[in-house]
Amino acid sequence: MSHPHPELGPPPVLAEGALRIVALGGLGEIGRNMAVFEYGGRLLIVDCGVLFPESEQPGVDLILPDFEYIRDRLDDIDAVILTHGHEDHIGAVPYLLRERRDIPVVGSRLTLALIEAKLAEHRIQPVKVEVVEEQRHAFGPFDCEFFAVNHSIPDALAVAIRTPAGIVLHTGDFRMDQLPSDGRLTDLGGFARLGREGVDLLMSDSTNAEVPGFVTSEREIGPVIDEVVRTSAKRVIVASFASHIHRVQQVMDAAERHGRKVALVGRSMVRNMGVARDLGYLRVPPGLIVDAKEIEGWPPEDVVLICTGSQGEPMAALSRMANRDHSIRIAEGDTVLLASSLVPGNETAVNKVINGLTRWGARVVHKGNAKVHVSGHAAAGELLYVLNLTRPSNFMPVHGEWRHLRAHAKLAALTGVPDDHIVIAEDGVVVDLIDGRARIAGAVQAGYVYVDGSTVGDVTEFALKDRRILGEEGFISIVIVVDTATGEVTAGPEIHARGSGIDPDRFDEVIPQVEKVLQDNAADGVVDIQQIRRVVRRTVGRWVSDNYRRRPMIIPVIVEV
């Protein structure tokens, strides 16, 4: 079983007739999915998504793949294929198209409509190539065939990429729901046909590789949602992913049956459901939807709200409702339905939201106490099924954290894939398919790129460390006026603090210590401003540590005269 090594160097020049695969995101993490394929000097990209920040990344809005590996080769890109319309697969496309606007964007009808609506906010008009299942389309040397797969959003696709180096099947995100609400099944027959032809490398969704058996059918969720709406005495507030069209349809159907109006809350929810309705993927009876601004005037027993925030995102509608920072006020007797599973790492944020909602008197229904969500990702039984259908010569698990990738690799070994033909890679690791064998060939840069407001890539790990210190320990500033000719202090020091938890009156104890080191510096003829800053920072830092066992950010401000 091949795996990455921390000492991997840059890869060699790609051998003639070989296919190179580099994941710039989506390996060892949930999100930021992006894979780059190279053959004959040309590039093909599959997915280009974002990762959402965690609490240790304060101030960050989104996390992008690092495009540095392809930045000097943008003209070599023949297309970017989008397997489906979730943010972790399409969210970074606007940032890629900023670098080259005419890269063809390939996807199904719904996926292209969702990305076009997103790109409109960035004032980018994409070059679109619409494809459907059972269709083949060549992009440069890459002969691509598309397969229907069932997922938690309509119109998802898998893609088989044919080159002279062999056939690679990339499943995208998928599951094998045998009774899907939209009737669109994963094309197992197509996978089997491809397996008979010979799959040289299978790249398959690993998110649920640790979950035994098969996922529950989407149809089993409808009656549970219906019961929640029927038995709720007041308002029902449903939190869901803004792209989960199947779930929104089930909620709307339940609201219609029980005589309730529906309001959509949140810009992304309104945008995506508008796209889905216009394309016929969402059935909305006339008069069912009302404007969210008018909803407060309706009797609470006649209302269902559908909003974002099922993952505890701090700026999403549900979190703001829990914090009393939203125009919609949670009231005693309201029912809140979290219609999604937890993305790993979001447990603390979601529990905080649940507690906040409960505090105001809401009944919170979630996956932990009711069957209100099924995963969009195949469980171990389904993954084994696909492995047995396709019988790949080589296997590379994708889309998941380390534990998911390793669990999926073990499943592949159970089906007979030799250990030395199983490649477990991480972001940036280069995998070459040469003469029917997939091997790790090196590594390239593939770190996090942070979006903070309108800036992209300006926030560094050092800046995040500073933000964490400021948020957890506060800061202390020391203002000193220094004669640059002599190094003598002409005014100050003045000490100010915010968020440090230190009584300002206590700073009188450390000021004499600062004055003494400054006098010693001046006596020694030290006039270098950076050295003065260092001794002031060291003196105050030692005093704070000795007396408070804290480590605030200490900022000496030297005014030169």
XYZ file of C-alpha atoms in Angstrom:
561
model
C 0.000 0.000 0.000
C 1.642 3.206 -1.170
C 1.465 6.311 0.968
C 2.960 9.839 1.061
C 6.259 10.604 2.765
C 7.082 13.913 4.425
C 10.373 14.116 2.506
C 8.838 13.895 -0.979
C 10.557 16.213 -3.425
C 9.372 17.783 -6.674
C 8.212 15.245 -9.274
C 10.295 14.468 -12.370
C 9.224 15.549 -15.836
C 6.165 13.502 -16.791
C 7.146 10.513 -18.899
C 5.814 10.300 -22.441
C 2.531 8.395 -22.567
C 1.949 8.725 -18.801
C -0.966 10.344 -16.941
C -0.308 12.527 -13.893
C -2.872 13.191 -11.151
C -2.389 15.880 -8.505
C -5.063 16.579 -5.888
C -4.862 20.216 -4.771
C -7.571 19.608 -2.173
C -10.016 17.016 -0.882
C -7.510 14.475 0.479
C -7.259 14.313 4.254
C -10.092 16.830 4.619
C -13.826 17.228 3.956
C -14.049 19.901 1.258
C -11.814 21.900 -1.104
C -12.084 19.121 -3.677
C -9.873 19.650 -6.733
C -7.914 17.189 -8.879
C -5.634 18.101 -11.793
C -4.980 15.569 -14.573
C -2.077 15.997 -16.988
C -1.424 14.189 -20.250
C 0.674 15.241 -23.226
C 1.307 18.696 -21.819
C -2.423 19.427 -21.351
C -4.402 19.752 -18.127
C -7.931 18.771 -17.081
C -9.407 19.790 -13.715
C -12.137 17.859 -11.913
C -13.979 20.007 -9.341
C -12.785 23.228 -7.759
C -14.323 23.661 -4.323
C -13.882 25.480 -1.037
C -13.368 24.472 2.569
C -15.173 26.352 5.312
C -13.056 27.758 8.175
C -12.959 26.395 11.701
C -12.707 28.269 14.987
C -8.881 28.351 14.866
C -9.058 30.376 11.637
C -10.662 33.605 12.915
C -11.773 36.165 10.355
C -11.438 33.757 7.415
C -14.460 33.477 5.114
C -13.363 30.648 2.805
C -10.371 28.394 2.200
C -9.346 27.774 -1.424
C -7.051 25.269 -3.108
C -3.615 26.672 -3.880
C -3.447 27.368 -7.630
C 0.327 27.894 -7.608
C 0.955 24.491 -9.255
C -1.095 25.466 -12.316
C -0.641 29.244 -12.282
C 2.067 29.232 -14.948
C 0.093 26.727 -17.046
C -3.347 28.282 -17.162
C -3.299 28.240 -20.975
C -2.767 24.458 -20.885
C -6.110 23.850 -19.131
C -8.630 22.307 -21.535
C -11.606 22.327 -19.111
C -12.756 22.214 -15.504
C -15.344 19.465 -14.969
C -17.776 19.932 -12.071
C -19.273 16.688 -10.794
C -22.124 18.453 -8.942
C -23.198 21.758 -7.470
C -22.122 21.626 -3.814
C -19.873 24.413 -2.537
C -17.046 22.026 -1.689
C -16.907 21.181 -5.408
C -17.740 24.492 -7.150
C -17.069 27.264 -4.616
C -13.531 28.083 -5.801
C -14.412 28.288 -9.503
C -14.840 32.102 -9.421
C -11.302 32.461 -8.048
C -9.898 30.134 -10.715
C -11.700 32.022 -13.494
C -10.283 35.294 -12.200
C -6.932 33.923 -13.360
C -8.249 32.856 -16.787
C -11.842 33.663 -17.615
C -12.314 31.514 -20.712
C -11.575 28.107 -19.167
C -14.510 25.921 -20.313
C -16.702 24.974 -17.344
C -18.272 21.541 -17.833
C -21.205 20.119 -15.916
C -24.830 19.078 -15.867
C -27.657 21.548 -16.416
C -28.311 22.250 -12.731
C -24.630 22.408 -11.802
C -23.930 24.960 -14.538
C -26.962 27.037 -13.524
C -25.762 27.139 -9.905
C -22.217 28.119 -10.847
C -23.474 30.719 -13.326
C -25.563 32.356 -10.584
C -22.512 32.363 -8.304
C -20.246 33.769 -11.013
C -22.718 36.577 -11.689
C -21.871 37.950 -8.227
C -18.221 38.064 -9.363
C -19.212 39.618 -12.719
C -17.851 36.665 -14.666
C -19.663 35.128 -17.634
C -18.417 31.534 -17.952
C -17.777 29.510 -21.094
C -20.212 26.654 -20.383
C -20.276 23.129 -21.770
C -23.409 21.251 -20.702
C -23.165 17.475 -20.562
C -25.543 14.675 -19.591
C -25.110 11.110 -18.416
C -24.213 8.515 -21.084
C -22.490 11.226 -23.122
C -18.856 11.296 -24.280
C -17.014 14.542 -24.905
C -13.342 15.139 -25.665
C -11.416 17.995 -24.052
C -7.981 18.058 -25.661
C -6.460 14.580 -25.175
C -8.993 13.716 -22.460
C -11.922 11.633 -23.748
C -14.537 11.971 -20.997
C -17.631 9.827 -20.462
C -20.263 10.869 -17.927
C -22.372 8.649 -15.663
C -25.426 9.464 -13.552
C -24.831 9.150 -9.814
C -27.275 9.682 -6.989
C -26.285 12.277 -4.389
C -27.904 14.807 -2.065
C -28.262 17.243 -4.959
C -29.814 16.528 -8.384
C -27.822 16.062 -11.582
C -24.603 14.722 -10.025
C -22.169 12.975 -12.358
C -19.225 10.606 -12.297
C -16.648 10.911 -15.060
C -14.436 8.362 -16.800
C -11.316 9.952 -18.291
C -9.748 8.052 -21.187
C -6.212 8.745 -22.378
C -3.633 6.463 -24.021
C -2.280 5.936 -20.479
C -5.502 4.204 -19.441
C -8.995 4.763 -18.062
C -9.548 6.643 -14.797
C -13.007 6.580 -13.202
C -13.660 9.493 -10.837
C -16.942 8.859 -9.010
C -17.411 12.348 -7.573
C -19.651 12.260 -4.495
C -22.256 9.502 -4.770
C -24.493 7.020 -3.004
C -26.615 4.091 -4.219
C -30.118 5.014 -3.056
C -32.385 2.473 -4.752
C -35.502 4.599 -4.177
C -34.275 8.161 -4.797
C -36.846 10.921 -4.535
C -36.069 12.112 -8.073
C -35.926 8.572 -9.533
C -32.350 9.069 -10.788
C -30.260 5.998 -9.946
C -26.500 5.628 -9.838
C -25.539 4.031 -13.158
C -24.245 0.711 -11.858
C -24.673 -0.849 -15.306
C -22.400 1.806 -16.767
C -19.823 1.180 -14.044
C -19.956 -2.564 -14.773
C -19.514 -1.949 -18.512
C -16.525 0.252 -17.774
C -15.144 -2.471 -15.496
C -15.320 -4.983 -18.349
C -13.487 -2.521 -20.567
C -10.814 -2.182 -17.883
C -10.509 0.550 -15.233
C -6.829 1.371 -14.737
C -7.449 3.690 -11.770
C -10.546 4.157 -9.613
C -10.801 7.397 -7.620
C -13.800 6.986 -5.324
C -15.637 9.008 -2.652
C -14.443 7.936 0.824
C -16.547 10.111 3.162
C -18.600 7.224 4.595
C -16.029 4.433 4.237
C -16.197 3.765 7.996
C -19.998 3.385 7.983
C -21.091 -0.240 7.477
C -23.856 -1.359 5.125
C -25.915 0.898 2.865
C -27.297 4.397 3.459
C -30.972 4.864 4.252
C -33.188 5.816 1.321
C -34.140 9.470 0.950
C -37.810 8.460 0.845
C -37.743 7.379 4.490
C -37.094 10.960 5.571
C -40.277 12.431 4.055
C -42.719 10.917 6.596
C -40.544 12.095 9.512
C -40.496 15.674 8.212
C -44.240 15.474 7.607
C -44.795 14.381 11.222
C -42.668 17.260 12.555
C -44.657 19.812 10.549
C -48.002 18.217 11.471
C -47.375 18.076 15.230
C -45.714 21.480 15.691
C -47.978 23.959 17.453
C -46.168 27.069 16.214
C -43.557 27.921 13.628
C -41.327 25.310 12.032
C -37.820 26.498 11.143
C -35.844 24.089 8.964
C -32.084 24.502 8.571
C -30.514 22.810 5.559
C -27.672 23.169 3.120
C -28.569 25.834 0.574
C -28.069 23.301 -2.221
C -30.084 20.402 -0.760
C -32.955 20.613 -3.219
C -34.374 17.173 -2.351
C -34.707 18.123 1.315
C -36.281 21.505 0.553
C -38.788 19.744 -1.713
C -39.769 17.386 1.115
C -40.261 20.330 3.486
C -42.349 22.230 0.935
C -44.503 19.159 0.286
C -45.147 18.772 4.024
C -45.959 22.471 4.398
C -48.446 22.312 1.513
C -50.185 19.253 2.988
C -50.672 20.972 6.323
C -51.713 24.399 5.060
C -48.569 26.305 5.924
C -46.776 29.004 3.939
C -43.032 28.767 3.280
C -40.439 31.534 3.495
C -36.841 31.109 2.328
C -34.245 32.846 4.509
C -30.671 33.531 3.431
C -29.246 34.817 0.153
C -27.750 31.493 -0.978
C -30.963 29.617 -0.129
C -33.103 32.072 -2.102
C -30.684 32.040 -5.049
C -30.277 28.270 -5.301
C -33.948 27.445 -4.879
C -34.827 30.065 -7.478
C -32.478 28.364 -9.924
C -33.880 24.909 -9.075
C -37.473 26.102 -9.507
C -36.766 27.804 -12.831
C -35.143 24.632 -14.211
C -37.901 22.347 -12.950
C -35.883 20.551 -10.269
C -38.037 22.045 -7.495
C -41.863 21.896 -7.614
C -43.344 24.956 -5.936
C -47.167 25.165 -5.833
C -48.575 28.626 -6.608
C -48.930 30.810 -3.529
C -46.861 28.542 -1.267
C -43.832 30.842 -0.907
C -44.127 34.202 0.823
C -41.494 36.875 1.337
C -39.436 36.391 4.508
C -39.961 40.077 5.356
C -43.709 39.469 5.651
C -43.507 36.292 7.703
C -43.749 37.967 11.120
C -47.290 39.026 10.256
C -48.506 35.450 9.747
C -49.929 33.266 12.550
C -47.041 31.062 13.765
C -49.014 27.863 13.193
C -49.245 28.737 9.475
C -45.541 29.207 8.810
C -42.514 27.145 7.784
C -39.145 28.881 7.414
C -36.289 27.262 5.461
C -32.877 28.744 6.201
C -29.134 28.091 6.162
C -26.951 27.345 9.173
C -27.278 23.610 9.795
C -23.511 23.409 10.460
C -23.445 26.154 13.089
C -21.819 28.704 10.768
C -21.574 31.902 12.841
C -22.959 34.257 10.170
C -25.710 31.937 8.890
C -29.346 32.662 9.646
C -29.876 29.931 12.262
C -26.832 30.906 14.345
C -27.957 34.518 14.336
C -31.443 33.464 15.443
C -29.913 31.495 18.312
C -27.890 34.571 19.305
C -30.880 36.945 19.046
C -29.078 38.721 16.213
C -31.730 38.181 13.512
C -35.020 39.826 12.657
C -36.708 36.436 13.099
C -37.019 35.891 16.850
C -37.196 32.370 18.234
C -40.228 32.040 20.540
C -41.518 29.515 23.045
C -43.124 26.608 21.206
C -41.247 27.009 17.909
C -39.775 23.852 16.364
C -36.339 23.925 14.743
C -35.435 21.046 12.427
C -31.759 20.501 11.570
C -32.152 18.589 8.319
C -28.531 17.630 7.717
C -25.747 15.472 9.055
C -22.783 16.963 10.854
C -19.709 17.763 8.832
C -16.746 16.507 10.934
C -15.310 19.329 13.029
C -18.586 21.255 13.329
C -19.954 19.405 16.364
C -19.119 22.116 18.913
C -20.588 24.928 16.802
C -23.796 22.971 16.141
C -24.243 22.063 19.813
C -23.825 25.735 20.707
C -26.590 26.661 18.256
C -28.874 23.907 19.609
C -28.362 25.160 23.160
C -29.025 28.744 22.081
C -32.272 27.795 20.341
C -33.396 25.674 23.279
C -32.730 28.563 25.644
C -35.429 30.611 23.901
C -37.960 27.795 24.182
C -37.601 26.039 20.830
C -37.897 22.285 20.385
C -34.883 21.211 18.344
C -35.215 18.111 16.168
C -31.934 16.797 14.760
C -30.243 13.636 13.539
C -29.419 12.665 17.106
C -33.080 12.373 18.168
C -34.978 11.733 14.904
C -34.381 10.328 11.427
C -34.401 13.686 9.672
C -31.399 13.262 7.385
C -29.607 10.645 5.338
C -26.097 10.994 4.058
C -25.391 11.780 0.433
C -22.297 9.579 0.509
C -22.015 5.829 -0.080
C -21.419 3.624 2.959
C -18.952 0.724 3.025
C -21.363 -1.780 1.464
C -21.928 0.489 -1.508
C -18.227 1.242 -1.894
C -17.499 -2.496 -1.990
C -20.208 -2.872 -4.638
C -18.537 -0.281 -6.882
C -15.101 -1.804 -6.332
C -16.438 -5.215 -7.359
C -18.248 -3.797 -10.395
C -15.284 -1.865 -11.734
C -12.448 -4.238 -10.703
C -9.813 -1.498 -10.958
C -6.146 -2.307 -11.535
C -5.214 0.574 -9.203
C -7.176 2.367 -6.513
C -6.901 5.842 -4.973
C -9.397 6.866 -2.270
C -10.456 10.535 -2.458
C -12.782 12.964 -0.676
C -12.332 12.322 3.022
C -10.221 12.687 6.123
C -7.313 10.344 6.769
C -9.406 7.802 8.625
C -11.874 7.669 5.708
C -9.125 7.252 3.104
C -7.478 4.416 5.026
C -10.812 2.675 5.673
C -11.610 2.851 1.955
C -8.159 1.494 1.086
C -8.826 -1.534 3.317
C -12.101 -2.151 1.472
C -10.225 -2.099 -1.833
C -7.734 -4.632 -0.496
C -10.600 -6.909 0.566
C -11.913 -6.944 -3.026
C -8.542 -8.071 -4.364
C -6.728 -4.886 -5.335
C -3.057 -5.603 -4.518
C -1.622 -3.521 -1.685
C 1.090 -2.075 -3.914
C -1.604 -0.906 -6.359
C -3.444 1.123 -3.684
C -2.287 4.729 -3.443
C -3.144 6.794 -0.389
C -2.125 10.352 -1.164
C -2.624 13.734 0.446
C -3.044 17.195 -1.029
C -0.130 18.029 -3.302
C 1.148 14.470 -3.696
C 1.812 13.612 -7.360
C 0.550 10.258 -8.648
C 1.683 9.007 -12.057
C -0.088 6.257 -14.029
C 2.621 4.601 -16.123
C 2.345 1.237 -17.899
C -0.757 0.324 -15.908
C 0.720 1.132 -12.486
C -0.139 4.101 -10.264
C 2.785 5.297 -8.157
C 3.656 8.349 -6.073
C 6.207 10.453 -7.958
C 6.735 13.492 -5.748
C 4.880 16.433 -4.248
C 4.006 20.030 -5.111
C 2.781 23.014 -3.111
C -0.854 22.595 -2.064
C -1.447 24.639 1.076
C -4.441 26.647 2.221
C -5.296 29.947 0.549
C -7.484 32.097 2.776
C -10.228 34.449 1.611
C -10.750 37.293 4.082
C -13.346 39.787 2.880
C -12.185 40.981 -0.512
C -8.606 39.778 -0.120
C -7.363 36.410 -1.366
C -4.133 34.894 -0.096
C -3.052 37.888 2.013
C -3.802 36.126 5.310
C -0.928 33.870 6.361
C -0.592 31.244 9.093
C 1.406 33.820 11.073
C -1.472 36.300 10.798
C -3.916 33.647 11.997
C -1.647 32.888 14.947
C -1.681 36.592 15.841
C -5.469 36.665 15.558
C -5.789 33.645 17.844
C -3.532 35.268 20.433
C -5.508 38.513 20.244
C -8.785 36.642 20.589
C -7.674 34.433 23.459
C -5.152 36.563 25.386
C -5.756 40.175 24.313
C -2.970 42.692 23.753
C -0.836 45.225 25.624
C 0.659 48.283 23.929
C 3.519 50.321 25.377
C 3.946 53.819 23.908
C 7.396 55.396 24.288
C 8.915 58.555 22.789
C 12.660 58.100 22.106
C 15.377 60.528 21.047
C 16.959 58.650 18.128
C 20.249 60.487 18.535
C 20.854 59.412 22.146
C 18.422 56.545 22.724
C 17.009 58.391 25.740
C 13.295 58.312 26.574
C 11.693 61.757 26.329
C 8.118 60.663 27.183
C 6.379 57.568 28.473
C 6.147 54.726 28.821
C 2.341 54.625 28.680
C 0.727 51.196 28.841
C -2.706 50.341 27.433
C -4.416 46.930 27.318
C -7.489 45.335 25.791
C -8.819 41.860 26.532
C -5.798 40.891 28.633
C -7.692 40.512 31.906
C -5.087 42.657 33.734
C -6.125 45.489 36.058
C -4.744 48.717 34.452
C -3.620 49.960 37.885
C -1.207 47.020 38.138
C 0.849 48.369 35.226
C 2.379 50.870 37.686
C 4.437 47.903 38.919
C 6.099 47.208 35.576
C 6.662 50.800 34.383
C 9.778 51.274 36.604
C 11.218 48.043 35.172
C 10.680 49.314 31.626
C 12.232 52.679 32.516
C 15.312 50.953 33.971
C 16.023 48.790 30.917
C 15.573 51.815 28.676
C 17.997 53.846 30.792
C 20.515 50.966 30.669
C 20.112 50.833 26.892
C 20.716 54.576 26.559
C 23.772 54.340 28.829
C 25.157 51.629 26.569
C 24.565 53.829 23.517
C 21.800 51.662 22.049
C 19.769 53.700 19.545
C 18.476 50.883 17.318
C 14.671 51.040 17.412
C 14.205 47.310 16.813
C 16.453 46.465 19.753
C 14.549 48.898 21.981
C 11.295 47.209 20.963
C 12.734 43.794 21.821
C 13.865 44.715 25.326
C 10.533 46.420 26.099
C 8.580 43.417 24.815
C 10.759 41.009 26.796
C 10.461 43.010 30.031
C 6.681 43.405 29.924
C 6.180 39.823 28.719
C 8.204 38.399 31.618
C 6.236 40.502 34.143
C 2.874 39.386 32.698
C 3.945 35.723 32.655
C 5.281 35.803 36.233
C 2.209 37.507 37.648
C -0.668 36.283 35.484
C 0.536 33.161 33.646
C -0.792 34.703 30.448
C 0.695 35.448 27.028
C -1.054 38.455 25.462
C 0.304 40.077 22.343
C 2.736 42.795 23.414
C 3.143 45.702 20.996
C 5.808 48.327 21.764
C 5.044 51.563 19.914
C 8.207 53.661 19.593
C 7.759 57.292 18.546
C 11.020 58.693 17.217
C 11.993 62.350 17.759
